[in-house]
PDB file of C-alpha atoms in Angstrom:
ATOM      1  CA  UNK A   1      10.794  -2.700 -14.271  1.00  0.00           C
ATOM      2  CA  UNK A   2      11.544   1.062 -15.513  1.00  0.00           C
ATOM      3  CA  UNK A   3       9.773   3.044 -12.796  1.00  0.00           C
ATOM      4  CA  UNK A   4      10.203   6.084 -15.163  1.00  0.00           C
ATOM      5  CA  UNK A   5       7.889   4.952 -17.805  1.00  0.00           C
ATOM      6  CA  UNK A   6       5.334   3.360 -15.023  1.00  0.00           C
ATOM      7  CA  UNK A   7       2.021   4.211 -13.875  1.00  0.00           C
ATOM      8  CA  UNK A   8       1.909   3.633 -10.200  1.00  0.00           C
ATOM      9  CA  UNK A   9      -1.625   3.431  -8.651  1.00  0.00           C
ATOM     10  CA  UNK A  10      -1.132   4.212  -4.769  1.00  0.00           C
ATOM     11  CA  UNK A  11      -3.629   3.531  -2.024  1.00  0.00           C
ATOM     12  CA  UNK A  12      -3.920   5.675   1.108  1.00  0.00           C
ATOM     13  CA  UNK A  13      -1.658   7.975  -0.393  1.00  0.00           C
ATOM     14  CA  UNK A  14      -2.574  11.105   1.799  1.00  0.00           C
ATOM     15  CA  UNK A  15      -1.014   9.183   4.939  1.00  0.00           C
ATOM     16  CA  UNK A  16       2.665   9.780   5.600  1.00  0.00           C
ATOM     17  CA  UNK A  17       3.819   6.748   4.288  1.00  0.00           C
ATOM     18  CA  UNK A  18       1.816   7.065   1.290  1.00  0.00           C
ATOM     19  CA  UNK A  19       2.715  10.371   0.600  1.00  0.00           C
ATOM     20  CA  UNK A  20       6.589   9.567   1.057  1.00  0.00           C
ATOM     21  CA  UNK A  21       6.162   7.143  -1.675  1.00  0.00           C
ATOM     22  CA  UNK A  22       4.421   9.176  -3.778  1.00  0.00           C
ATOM     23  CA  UNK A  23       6.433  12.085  -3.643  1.00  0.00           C
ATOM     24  CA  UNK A  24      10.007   9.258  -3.548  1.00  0.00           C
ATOM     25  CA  UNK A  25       8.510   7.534  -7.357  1.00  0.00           C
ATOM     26  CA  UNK A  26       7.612  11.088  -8.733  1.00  0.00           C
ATOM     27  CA  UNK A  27      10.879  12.318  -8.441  1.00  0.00           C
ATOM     28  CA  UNK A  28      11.884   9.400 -10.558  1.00  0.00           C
ATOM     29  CA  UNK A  29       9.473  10.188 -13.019  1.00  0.00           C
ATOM     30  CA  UNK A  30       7.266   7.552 -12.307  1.00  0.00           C
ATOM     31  CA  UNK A  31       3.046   8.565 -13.395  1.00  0.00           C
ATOM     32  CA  UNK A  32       1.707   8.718 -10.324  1.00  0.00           C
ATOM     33  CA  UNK A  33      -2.330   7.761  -9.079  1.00  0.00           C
ATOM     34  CA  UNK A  34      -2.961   8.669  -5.769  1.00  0.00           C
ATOM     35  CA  UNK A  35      -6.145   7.148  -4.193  1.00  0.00           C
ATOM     36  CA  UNK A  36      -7.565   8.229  -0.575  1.00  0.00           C
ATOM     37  CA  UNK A  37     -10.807   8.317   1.023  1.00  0.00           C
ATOM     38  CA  UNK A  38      -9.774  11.587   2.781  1.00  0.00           C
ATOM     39  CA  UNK A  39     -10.117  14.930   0.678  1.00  0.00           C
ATOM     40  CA  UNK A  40      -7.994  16.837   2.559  1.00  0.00           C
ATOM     41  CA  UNK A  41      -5.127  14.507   2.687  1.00  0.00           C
ATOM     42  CA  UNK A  42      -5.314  13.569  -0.973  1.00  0.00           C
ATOM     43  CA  UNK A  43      -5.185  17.100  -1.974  1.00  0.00           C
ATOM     44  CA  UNK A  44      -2.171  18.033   0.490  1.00  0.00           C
ATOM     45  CA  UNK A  45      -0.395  15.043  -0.904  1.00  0.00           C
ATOM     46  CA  UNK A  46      -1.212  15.916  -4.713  1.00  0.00           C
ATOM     47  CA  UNK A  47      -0.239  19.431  -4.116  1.00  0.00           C
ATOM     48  CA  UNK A  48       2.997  18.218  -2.847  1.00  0.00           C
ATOM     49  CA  UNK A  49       3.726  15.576  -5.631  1.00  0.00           C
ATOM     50  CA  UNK A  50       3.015  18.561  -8.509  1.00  0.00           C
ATOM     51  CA  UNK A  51       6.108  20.683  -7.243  1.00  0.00           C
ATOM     52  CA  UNK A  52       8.281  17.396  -8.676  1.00  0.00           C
ATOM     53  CA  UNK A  53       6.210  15.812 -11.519  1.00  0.00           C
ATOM     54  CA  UNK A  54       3.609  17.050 -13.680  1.00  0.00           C
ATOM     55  CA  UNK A  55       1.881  13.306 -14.444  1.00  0.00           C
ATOM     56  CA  UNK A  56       0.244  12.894 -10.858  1.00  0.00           C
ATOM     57  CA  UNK A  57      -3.492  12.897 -10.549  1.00  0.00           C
ATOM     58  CA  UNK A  58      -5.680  12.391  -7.848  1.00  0.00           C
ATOM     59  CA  UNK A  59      -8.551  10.402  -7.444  1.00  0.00           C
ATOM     60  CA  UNK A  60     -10.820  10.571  -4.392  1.00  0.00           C
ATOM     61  CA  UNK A  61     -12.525   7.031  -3.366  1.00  0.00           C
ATOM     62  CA  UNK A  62     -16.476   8.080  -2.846  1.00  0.00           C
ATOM     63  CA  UNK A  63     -17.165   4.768  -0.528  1.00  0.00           C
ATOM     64  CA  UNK A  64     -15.241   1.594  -0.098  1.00  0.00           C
ATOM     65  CA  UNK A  65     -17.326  -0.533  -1.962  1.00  0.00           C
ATOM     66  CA  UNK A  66     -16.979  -2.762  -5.327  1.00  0.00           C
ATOM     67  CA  UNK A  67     -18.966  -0.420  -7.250  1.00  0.00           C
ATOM     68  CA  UNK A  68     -16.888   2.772  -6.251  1.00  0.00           C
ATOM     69  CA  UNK A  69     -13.484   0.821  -7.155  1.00  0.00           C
ATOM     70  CA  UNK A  70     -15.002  -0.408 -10.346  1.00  0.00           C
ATOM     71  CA  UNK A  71     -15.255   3.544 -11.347  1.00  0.00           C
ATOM     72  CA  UNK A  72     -12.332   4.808  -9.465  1.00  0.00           C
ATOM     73  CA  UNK A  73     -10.050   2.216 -11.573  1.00  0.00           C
ATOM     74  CA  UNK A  74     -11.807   3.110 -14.825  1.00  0.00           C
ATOM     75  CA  UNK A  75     -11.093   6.913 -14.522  1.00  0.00           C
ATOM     76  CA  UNK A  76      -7.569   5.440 -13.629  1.00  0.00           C
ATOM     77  CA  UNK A  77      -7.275   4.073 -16.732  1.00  0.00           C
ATOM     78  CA  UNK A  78      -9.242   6.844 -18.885  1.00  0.00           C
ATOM     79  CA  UNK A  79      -6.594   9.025 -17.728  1.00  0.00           C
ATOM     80  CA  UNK A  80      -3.263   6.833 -17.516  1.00  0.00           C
ATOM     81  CA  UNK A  81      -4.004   4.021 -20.429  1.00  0.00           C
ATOM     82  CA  UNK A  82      -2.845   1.563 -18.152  1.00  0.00           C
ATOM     83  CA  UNK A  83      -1.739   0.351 -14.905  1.00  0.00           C
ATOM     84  CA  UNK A  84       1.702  -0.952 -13.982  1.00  0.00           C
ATOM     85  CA  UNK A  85       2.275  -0.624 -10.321  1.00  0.00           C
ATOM     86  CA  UNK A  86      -0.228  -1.286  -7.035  1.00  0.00           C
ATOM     87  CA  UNK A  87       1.229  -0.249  -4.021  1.00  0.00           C
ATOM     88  CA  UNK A  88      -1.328  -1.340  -1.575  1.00  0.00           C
ATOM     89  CA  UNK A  89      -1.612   0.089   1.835  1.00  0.00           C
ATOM     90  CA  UNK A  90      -3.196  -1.249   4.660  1.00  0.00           C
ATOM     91  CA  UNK A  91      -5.149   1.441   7.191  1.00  0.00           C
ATOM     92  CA  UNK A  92      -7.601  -0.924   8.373  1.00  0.00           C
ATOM     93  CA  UNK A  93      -8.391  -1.861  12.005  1.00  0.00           C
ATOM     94  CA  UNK A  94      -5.997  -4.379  13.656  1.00  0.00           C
ATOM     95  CA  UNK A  95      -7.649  -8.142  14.577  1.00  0.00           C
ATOM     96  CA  UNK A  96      -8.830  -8.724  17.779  1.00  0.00           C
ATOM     97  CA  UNK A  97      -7.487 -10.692  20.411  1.00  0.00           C
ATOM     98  CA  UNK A  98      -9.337 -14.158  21.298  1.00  0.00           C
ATOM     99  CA  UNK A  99     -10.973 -12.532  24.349  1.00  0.00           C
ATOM    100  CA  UNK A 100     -11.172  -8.940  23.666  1.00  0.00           C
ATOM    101  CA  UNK A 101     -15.090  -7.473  24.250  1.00  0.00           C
ATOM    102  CA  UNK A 102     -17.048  -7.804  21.012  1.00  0.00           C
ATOM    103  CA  UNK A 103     -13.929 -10.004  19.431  1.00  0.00           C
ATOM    104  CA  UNK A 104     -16.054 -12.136  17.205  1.00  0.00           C
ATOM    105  CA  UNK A 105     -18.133  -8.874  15.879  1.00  0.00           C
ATOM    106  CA  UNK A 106     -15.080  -6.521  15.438  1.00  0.00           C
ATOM    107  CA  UNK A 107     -13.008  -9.495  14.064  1.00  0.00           C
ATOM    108  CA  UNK A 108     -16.089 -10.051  11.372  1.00  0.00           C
ATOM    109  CA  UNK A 109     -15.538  -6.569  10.775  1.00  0.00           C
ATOM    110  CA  UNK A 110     -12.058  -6.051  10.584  1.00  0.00           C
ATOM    111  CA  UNK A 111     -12.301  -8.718   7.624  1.00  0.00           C
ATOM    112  CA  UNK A 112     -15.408  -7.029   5.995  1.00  0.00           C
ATOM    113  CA  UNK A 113     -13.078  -3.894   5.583  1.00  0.00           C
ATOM    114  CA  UNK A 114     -10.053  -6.136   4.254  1.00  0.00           C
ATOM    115  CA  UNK A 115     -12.346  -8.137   1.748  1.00  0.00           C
ATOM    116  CA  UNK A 116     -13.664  -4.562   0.791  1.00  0.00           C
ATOM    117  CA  UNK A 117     -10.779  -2.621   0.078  1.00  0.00           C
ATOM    118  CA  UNK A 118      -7.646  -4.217   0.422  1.00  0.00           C
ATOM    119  CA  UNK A 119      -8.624  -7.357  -1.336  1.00  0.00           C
ATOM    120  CA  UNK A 120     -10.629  -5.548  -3.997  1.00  0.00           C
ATOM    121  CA  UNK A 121      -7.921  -3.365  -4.749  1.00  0.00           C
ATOM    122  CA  UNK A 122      -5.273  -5.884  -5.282  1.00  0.00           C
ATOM    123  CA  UNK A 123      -8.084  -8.066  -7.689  1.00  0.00           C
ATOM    124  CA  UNK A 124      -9.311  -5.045  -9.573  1.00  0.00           C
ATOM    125  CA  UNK A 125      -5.017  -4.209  -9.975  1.00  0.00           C
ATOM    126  CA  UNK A 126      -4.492  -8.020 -10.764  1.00  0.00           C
ATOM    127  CA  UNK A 127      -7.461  -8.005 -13.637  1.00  0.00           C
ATOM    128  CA  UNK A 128      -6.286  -4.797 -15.656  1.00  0.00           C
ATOM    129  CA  UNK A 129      -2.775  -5.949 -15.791  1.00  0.00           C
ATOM    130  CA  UNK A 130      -3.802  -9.055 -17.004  1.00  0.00           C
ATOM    131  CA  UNK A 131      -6.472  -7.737 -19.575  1.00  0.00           C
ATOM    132  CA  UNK A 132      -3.694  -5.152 -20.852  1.00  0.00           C
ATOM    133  CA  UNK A 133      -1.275  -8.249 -20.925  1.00  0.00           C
ATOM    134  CA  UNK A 134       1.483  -5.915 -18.492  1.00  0.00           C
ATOM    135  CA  UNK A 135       4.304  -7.403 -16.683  1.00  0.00           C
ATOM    136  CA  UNK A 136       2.951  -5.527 -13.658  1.00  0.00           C
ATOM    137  CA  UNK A 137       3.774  -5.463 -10.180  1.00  0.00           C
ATOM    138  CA  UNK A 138       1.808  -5.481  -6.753  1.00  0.00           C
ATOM    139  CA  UNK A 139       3.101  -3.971  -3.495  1.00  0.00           C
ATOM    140  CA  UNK A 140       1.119  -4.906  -0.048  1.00  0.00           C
ATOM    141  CA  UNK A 141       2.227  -2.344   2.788  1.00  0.00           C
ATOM    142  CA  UNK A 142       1.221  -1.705   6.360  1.00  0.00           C
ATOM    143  CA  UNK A 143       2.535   0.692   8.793  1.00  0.00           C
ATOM    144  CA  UNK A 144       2.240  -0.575  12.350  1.00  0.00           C
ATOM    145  CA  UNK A 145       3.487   0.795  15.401  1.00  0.00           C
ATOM    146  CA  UNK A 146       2.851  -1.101  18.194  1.00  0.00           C
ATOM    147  CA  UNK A 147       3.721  -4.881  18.908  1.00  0.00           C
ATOM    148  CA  UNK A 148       0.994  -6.745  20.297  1.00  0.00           C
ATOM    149  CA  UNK A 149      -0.804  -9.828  19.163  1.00  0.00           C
ATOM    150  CA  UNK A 150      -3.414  -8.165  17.476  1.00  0.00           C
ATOM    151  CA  UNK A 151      -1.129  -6.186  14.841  1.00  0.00           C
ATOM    152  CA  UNK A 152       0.583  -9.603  14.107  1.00  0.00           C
ATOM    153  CA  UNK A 153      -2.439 -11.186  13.151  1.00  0.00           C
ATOM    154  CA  UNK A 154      -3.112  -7.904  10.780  1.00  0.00           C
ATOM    155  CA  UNK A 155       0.633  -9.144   9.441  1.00  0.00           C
ATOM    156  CA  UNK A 156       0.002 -12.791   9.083  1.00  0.00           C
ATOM    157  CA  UNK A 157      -2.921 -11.739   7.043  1.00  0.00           C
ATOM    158  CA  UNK A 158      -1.470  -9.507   4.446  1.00  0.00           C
ATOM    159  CA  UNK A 159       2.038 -12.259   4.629  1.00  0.00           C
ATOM    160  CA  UNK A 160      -0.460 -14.837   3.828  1.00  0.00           C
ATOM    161  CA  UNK A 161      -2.400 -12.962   0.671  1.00  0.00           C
ATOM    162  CA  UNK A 162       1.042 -11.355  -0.373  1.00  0.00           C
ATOM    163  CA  UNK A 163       1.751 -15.391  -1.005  1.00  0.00           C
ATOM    164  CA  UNK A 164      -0.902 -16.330  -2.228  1.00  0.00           C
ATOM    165  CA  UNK A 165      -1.466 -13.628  -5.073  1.00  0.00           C
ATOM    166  CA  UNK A 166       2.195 -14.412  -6.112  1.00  0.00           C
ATOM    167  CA  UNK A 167       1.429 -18.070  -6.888  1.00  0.00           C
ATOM    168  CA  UNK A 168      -1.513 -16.821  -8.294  1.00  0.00           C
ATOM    169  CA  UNK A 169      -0.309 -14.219 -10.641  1.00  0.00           C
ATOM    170  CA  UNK A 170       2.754 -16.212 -11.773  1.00  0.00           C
ATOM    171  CA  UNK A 171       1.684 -17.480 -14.923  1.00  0.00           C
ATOM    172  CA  UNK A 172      -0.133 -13.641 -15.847  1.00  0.00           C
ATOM    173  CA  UNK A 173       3.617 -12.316 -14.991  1.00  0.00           C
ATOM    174  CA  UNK A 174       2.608 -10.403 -12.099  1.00  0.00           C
ATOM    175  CA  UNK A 175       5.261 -10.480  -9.609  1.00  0.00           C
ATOM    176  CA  UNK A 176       3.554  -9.833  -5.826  1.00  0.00           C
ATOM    177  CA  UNK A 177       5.307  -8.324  -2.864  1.00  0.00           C
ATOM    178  CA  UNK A 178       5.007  -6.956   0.637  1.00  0.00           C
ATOM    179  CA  UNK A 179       7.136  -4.797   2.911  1.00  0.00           C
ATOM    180  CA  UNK A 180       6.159  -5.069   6.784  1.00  0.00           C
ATOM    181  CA  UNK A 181       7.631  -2.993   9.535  1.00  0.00           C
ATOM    182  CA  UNK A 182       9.360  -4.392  12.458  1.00  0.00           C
ATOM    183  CA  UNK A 183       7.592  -2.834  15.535  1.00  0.00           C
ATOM    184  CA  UNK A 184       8.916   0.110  16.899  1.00  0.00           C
ATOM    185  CA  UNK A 185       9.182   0.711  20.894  1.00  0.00           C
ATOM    186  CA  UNK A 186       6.064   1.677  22.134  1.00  0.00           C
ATOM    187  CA  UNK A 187       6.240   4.727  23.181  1.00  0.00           C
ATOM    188  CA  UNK A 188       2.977   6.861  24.103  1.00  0.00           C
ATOM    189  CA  UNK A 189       4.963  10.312  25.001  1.00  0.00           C
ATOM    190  CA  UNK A 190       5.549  10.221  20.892  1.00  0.00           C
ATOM    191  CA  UNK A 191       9.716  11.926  21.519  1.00  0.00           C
ATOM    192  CA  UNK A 192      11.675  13.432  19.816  1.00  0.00           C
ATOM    193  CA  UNK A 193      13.454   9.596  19.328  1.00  0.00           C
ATOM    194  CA  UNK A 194      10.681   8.290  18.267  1.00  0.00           C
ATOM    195  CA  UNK A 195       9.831  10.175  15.504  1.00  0.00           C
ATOM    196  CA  UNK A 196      13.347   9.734  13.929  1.00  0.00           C
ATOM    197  CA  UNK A 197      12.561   6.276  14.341  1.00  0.00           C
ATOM    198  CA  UNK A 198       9.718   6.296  12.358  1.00  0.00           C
ATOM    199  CA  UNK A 199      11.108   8.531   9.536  1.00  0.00           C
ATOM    200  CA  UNK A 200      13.864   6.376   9.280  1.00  0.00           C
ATOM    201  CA  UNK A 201      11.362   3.375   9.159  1.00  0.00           C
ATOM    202  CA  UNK A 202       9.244   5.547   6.715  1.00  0.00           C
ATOM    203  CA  UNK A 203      12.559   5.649   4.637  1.00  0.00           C
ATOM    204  CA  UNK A 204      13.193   1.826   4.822  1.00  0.00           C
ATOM    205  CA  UNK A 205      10.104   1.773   3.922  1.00  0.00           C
ATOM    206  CA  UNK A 206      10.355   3.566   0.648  1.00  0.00           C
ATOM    207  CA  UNK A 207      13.453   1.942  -0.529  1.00  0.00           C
ATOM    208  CA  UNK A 208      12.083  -1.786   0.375  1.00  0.00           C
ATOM    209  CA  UNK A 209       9.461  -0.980  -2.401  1.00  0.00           C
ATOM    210  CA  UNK A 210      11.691   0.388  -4.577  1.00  0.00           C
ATOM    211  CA  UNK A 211      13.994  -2.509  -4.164  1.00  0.00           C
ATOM    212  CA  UNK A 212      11.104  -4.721  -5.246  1.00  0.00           C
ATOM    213  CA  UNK A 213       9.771  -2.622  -8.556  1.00  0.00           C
ATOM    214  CA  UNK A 214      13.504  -2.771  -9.558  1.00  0.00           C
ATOM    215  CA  UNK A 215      14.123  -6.664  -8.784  1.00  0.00           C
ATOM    216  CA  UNK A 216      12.786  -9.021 -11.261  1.00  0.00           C
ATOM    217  CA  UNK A 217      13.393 -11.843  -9.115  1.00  0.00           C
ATOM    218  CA  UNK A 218      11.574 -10.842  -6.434  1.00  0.00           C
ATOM    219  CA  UNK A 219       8.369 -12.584  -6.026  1.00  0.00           C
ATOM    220  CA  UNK A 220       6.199 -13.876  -3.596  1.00  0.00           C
ATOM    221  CA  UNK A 221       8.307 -12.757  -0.285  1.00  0.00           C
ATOM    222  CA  UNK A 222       8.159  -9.578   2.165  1.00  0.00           C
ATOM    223  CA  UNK A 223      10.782  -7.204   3.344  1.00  0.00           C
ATOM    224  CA  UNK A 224      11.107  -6.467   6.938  1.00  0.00           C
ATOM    225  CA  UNK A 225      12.159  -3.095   6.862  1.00  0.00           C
ATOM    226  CA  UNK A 226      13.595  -2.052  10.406  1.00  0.00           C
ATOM    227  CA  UNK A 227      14.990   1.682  11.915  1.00  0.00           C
ATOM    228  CA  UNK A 228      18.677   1.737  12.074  1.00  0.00           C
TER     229      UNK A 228
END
């Protein structure tokens, strides 16, 4: 895929990680859609992506429901033409553990807000490709930064629909990927070493993504993308 004649549609893009990729695909010329539930952070990351690319627009998600990502993808598309690129983010609440208080309500929750979002986004992505007939791609992210069993279920989760989609999507030639992070140290002081850990991860990050728009071949699988 030529990222420079793309239309990349980016989820939680006023986080860091969104924002990195945002700002990383602009510079390459890439059109780019940023999507965020947060005002604030969608204009700070918009503001920041015009100073490299003209073709960026913002589009603030109302309410994380069907409805509101029915509309938010058809001003999308009223503005762009088209969709090539989902890069996917996943903010939501980690799974519980088996005996955590309240695990069965806040595990019926935690899926409620994947089904919602996550999911929708990717099917909503997957359905305009196909209906514009576009050899798109999809991208399903999460930053994590702690390594306990509750984050890895959040990871076997988005492992398992990043497969899934792929086989899925195959004959519509939509190629599906993920990049996962391997944990970082927990550390709750937040140094000075940590933080270069986690731009460096952020940077991984970045290029795994690239590394998949860019490889035809790549399908189905996730990158582990790890702080050197």
């Amino acid at each position: 895929m030529n990222i420079d004649s793309s239309v990349i549609v980016i989820t939680a893009a006023g986080s860091q990680i969104g924002t990195a990729l945002a700002l990383h695909f602009a510079s390459m010329g890439a059109q780019i859609a940023l999507v965020d539930v947060n005002q604030a952070n969608l204009q700070r990351a918009y503001q920041a992506c015009l100073t490299i690319h003209p073709h960026v627009r913002s589009f603030l998600l109302h309410a994380e429901n069907e409805q509101a990502l029915d509309d938010l993808f058809t001003d999308v598309i009223t503005h762009f033409g088209s969709i090539d690129v989902l890069i996917n983010n996943w903010f939501g609440e980690d799974f519980p553990t088996l005996f955590s208080p309240s695990s069965v309500e806040q595990f019926c929750h935690s899926m409620h807000q994947l089904g919602v979002t996550f999911f929708s986004f990717g099917r909503q992505a997957a359905s305009l490709m196909r209906a514009h007939n576009h050899q798109g791609v999809i991208i399903n992210m999460a930053m994590e930064t702690q390594q306990n069993s509750s984050s890895e279920s959040t990871k076997a989760m988005i492992v398992g629909l990043t497969h899934s989609w792929a086989q899925e999507l195959a004959e519509f030639n939509i190629r599906v990927g993920g990049v996962m992070p391997m944990c970082l140290r927990h550390n709750t002081d937040y140094s000075l070493s940590q933080n270069r850990e986690r731009q460096q991860l952020q940077y991984e990050m970045v290029r795994s993504a690239e590394y998949i728009l860019t490889n035809e071949s790549f399908n189905g699988r996730m990158i582990e993308a790890n702080y050197h």
